[in-house]
Coordinates of C-alpha atoms in Angstrom, one line a residue:
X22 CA -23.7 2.9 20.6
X23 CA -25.4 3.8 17.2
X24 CA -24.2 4.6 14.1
X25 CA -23.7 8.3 13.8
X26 CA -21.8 8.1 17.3
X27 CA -19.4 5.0 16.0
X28 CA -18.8 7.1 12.6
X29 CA -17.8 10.2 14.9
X30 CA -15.5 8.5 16.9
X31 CA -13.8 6.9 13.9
X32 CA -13.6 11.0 12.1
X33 CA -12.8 12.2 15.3
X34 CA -9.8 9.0 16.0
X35 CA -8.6 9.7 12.4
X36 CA -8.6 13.3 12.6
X37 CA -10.7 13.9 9.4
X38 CA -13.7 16.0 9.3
X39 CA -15.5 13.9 6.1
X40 CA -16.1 10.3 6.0
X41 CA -14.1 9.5 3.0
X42 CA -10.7 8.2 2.9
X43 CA -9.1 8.5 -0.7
X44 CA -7.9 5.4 -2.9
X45 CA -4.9 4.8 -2.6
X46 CA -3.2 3.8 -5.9
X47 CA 0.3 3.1 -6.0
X48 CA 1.7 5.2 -8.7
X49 CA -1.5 7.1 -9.0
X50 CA -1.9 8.8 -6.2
X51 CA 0.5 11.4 -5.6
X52 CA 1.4 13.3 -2.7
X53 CA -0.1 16.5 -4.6
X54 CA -3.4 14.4 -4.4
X55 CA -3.4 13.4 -0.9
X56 CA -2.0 16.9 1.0
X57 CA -4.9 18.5 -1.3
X58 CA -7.8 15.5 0.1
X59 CA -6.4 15.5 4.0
X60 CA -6.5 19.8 3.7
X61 CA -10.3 19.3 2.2
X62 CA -10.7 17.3 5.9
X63 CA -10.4 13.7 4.2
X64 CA -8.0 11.2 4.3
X65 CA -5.7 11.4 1.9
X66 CA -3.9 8.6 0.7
X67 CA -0.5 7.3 -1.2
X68 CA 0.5 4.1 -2.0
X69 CA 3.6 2.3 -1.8
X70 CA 3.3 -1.1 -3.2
X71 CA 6.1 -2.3 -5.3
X72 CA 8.1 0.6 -4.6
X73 CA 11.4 0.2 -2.9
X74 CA 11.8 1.9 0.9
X75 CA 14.2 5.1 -0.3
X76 CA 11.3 5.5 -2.7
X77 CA 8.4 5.1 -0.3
X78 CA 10.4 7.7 2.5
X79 CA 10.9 10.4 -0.3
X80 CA 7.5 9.9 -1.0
X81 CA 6.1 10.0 2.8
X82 CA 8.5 13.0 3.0
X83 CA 7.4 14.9 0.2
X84 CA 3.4 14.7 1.5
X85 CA 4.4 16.2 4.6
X86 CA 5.7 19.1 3.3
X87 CA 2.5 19.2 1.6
X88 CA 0.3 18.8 4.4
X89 CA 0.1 19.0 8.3
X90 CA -3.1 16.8 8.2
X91 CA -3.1 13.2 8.9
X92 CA -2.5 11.0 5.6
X93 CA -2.6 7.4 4.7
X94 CA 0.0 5.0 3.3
X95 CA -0.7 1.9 1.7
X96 CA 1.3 -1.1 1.6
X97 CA 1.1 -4.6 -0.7
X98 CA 0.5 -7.6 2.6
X99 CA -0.1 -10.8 -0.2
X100 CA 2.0 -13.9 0.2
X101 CA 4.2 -14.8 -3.0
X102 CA 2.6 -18.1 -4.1
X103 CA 5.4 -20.9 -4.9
X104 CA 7.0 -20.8 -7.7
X105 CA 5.7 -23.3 -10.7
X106 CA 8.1 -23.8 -13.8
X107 CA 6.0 -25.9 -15.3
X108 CA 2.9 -23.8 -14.6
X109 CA 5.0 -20.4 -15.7
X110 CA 6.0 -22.6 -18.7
X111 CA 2.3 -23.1 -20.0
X112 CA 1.7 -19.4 -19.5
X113 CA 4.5 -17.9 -21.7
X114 CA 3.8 -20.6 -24.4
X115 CA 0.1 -18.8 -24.1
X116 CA 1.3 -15.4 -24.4
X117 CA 3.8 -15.7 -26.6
X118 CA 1.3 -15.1 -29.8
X119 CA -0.1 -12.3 -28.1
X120 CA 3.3 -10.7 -27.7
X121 CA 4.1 -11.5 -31.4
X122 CA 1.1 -9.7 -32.5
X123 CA 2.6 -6.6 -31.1
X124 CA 6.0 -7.8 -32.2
X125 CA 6.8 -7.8 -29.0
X126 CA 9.9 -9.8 -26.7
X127 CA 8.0 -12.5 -24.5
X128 CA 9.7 -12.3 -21.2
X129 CA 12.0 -15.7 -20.6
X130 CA 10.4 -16.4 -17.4
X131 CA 7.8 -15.4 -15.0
X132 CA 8.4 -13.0 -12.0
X133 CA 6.9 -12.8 -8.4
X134 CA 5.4 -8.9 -9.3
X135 CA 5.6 -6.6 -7.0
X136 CA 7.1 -7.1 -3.7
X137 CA 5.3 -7.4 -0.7
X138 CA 5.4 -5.5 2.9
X139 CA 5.5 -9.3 4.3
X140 CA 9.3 -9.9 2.7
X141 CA 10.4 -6.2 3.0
X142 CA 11.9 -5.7 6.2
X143 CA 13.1 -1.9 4.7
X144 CA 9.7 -1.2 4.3
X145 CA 8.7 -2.3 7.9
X146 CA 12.0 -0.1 9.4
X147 CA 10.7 2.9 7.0
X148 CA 7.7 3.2 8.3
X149 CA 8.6 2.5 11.6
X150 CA 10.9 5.2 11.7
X151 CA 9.3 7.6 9.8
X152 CA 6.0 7.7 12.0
X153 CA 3.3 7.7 9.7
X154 CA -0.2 7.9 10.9
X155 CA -2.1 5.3 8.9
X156 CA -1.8 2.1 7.2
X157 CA -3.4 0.2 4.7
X158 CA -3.3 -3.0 3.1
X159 CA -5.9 -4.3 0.5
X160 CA -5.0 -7.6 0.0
X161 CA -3.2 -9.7 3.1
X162 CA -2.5 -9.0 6.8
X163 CA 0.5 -6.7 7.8
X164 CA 0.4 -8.8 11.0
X165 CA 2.3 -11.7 8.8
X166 CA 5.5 -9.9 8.3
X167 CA 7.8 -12.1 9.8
X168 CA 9.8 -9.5 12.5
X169 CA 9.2 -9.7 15.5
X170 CA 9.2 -6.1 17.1
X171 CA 8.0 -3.8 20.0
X172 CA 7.5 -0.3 19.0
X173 CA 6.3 3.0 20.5
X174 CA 4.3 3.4 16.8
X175 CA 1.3 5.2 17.9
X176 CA -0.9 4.3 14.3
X177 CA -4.2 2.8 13.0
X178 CA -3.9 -0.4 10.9
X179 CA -6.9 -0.6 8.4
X180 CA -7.1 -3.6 6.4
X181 CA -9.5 -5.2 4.0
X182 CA -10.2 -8.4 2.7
X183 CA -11.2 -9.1 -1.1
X184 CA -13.5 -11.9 -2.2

């Protein structure tokens, strides 16, 4: 099979006319953005990293007001490395002249960051339930997340790998 017929039955399997799928930025790209990239016959795309589930249905919900065309939503897969006081205490003694430059409060301790799909069962129920055609995860495998289920979720799961 060459190339132009393995690009057309990707198009045609994600229901876009374009080859271009659009970045999808959690917090940057809004549901606005990706209705008006899936109607131009891309795929749009909205990320939900580090929001919570309520947040990431409203804003599933919202694009499909926007559009009837198939979207993207992109999820945070990284596993949270253990935790290291003494490591975390050698940052913030780092940082802390930075922060005083800008008379800034250093925080008192170090959090994990954002959460990720692989400890958010919520997130793995939300998008179970609400059906959405496409997921993405940049960094880690959705395939770790701990649940073990059995679905009629009729999706594609795109993933990348960095580095």
């Amino acid at each position: 099979m060459g190339t132009t017929e393995n690009s057309s039955n990707l198009l045609a399997k994600l229901g876009i006319a374009v080859p271009i799928i659009q970045a999808p930025m959690a917090g940057w790209a809004t549901p606005a953005l990706a209705a008006a990239v899936s109607d131009a016959g891309a795929l749009g795309s909205v990320g939900l990293g580090g929001m919570t589930a309520e947040n990431a249905r409203a804003l599933i919900r919202e694009t499909r007001l926007l559009t009837e065309r198939p979207f993207n939503v992109n999820v945070f897969c990284h596993v949270r490395p253990p935790a290291d006081l003494a490591r975390d205490a050698r940052w913030l003694t780092y940082l802390k002249p930075h922060f005083e430059r800008f008379q800034a409060q250093p925080p008192t301790a170090l959090g994990a960051g954002y959460s990720s799909f692989v400890d958010d069962d919520a997130m793995l129920t939300l998008l179970l339930e609400e059906r959405g055609p496409y997921t993405n995860s940049p960094n880690g495998e959705p395939s770790r997340h701990p649940r073990d289920f059995n679905a009629d979720y009729d999706c594609s799961a795109i993933q990348t790998r960095q580095g």
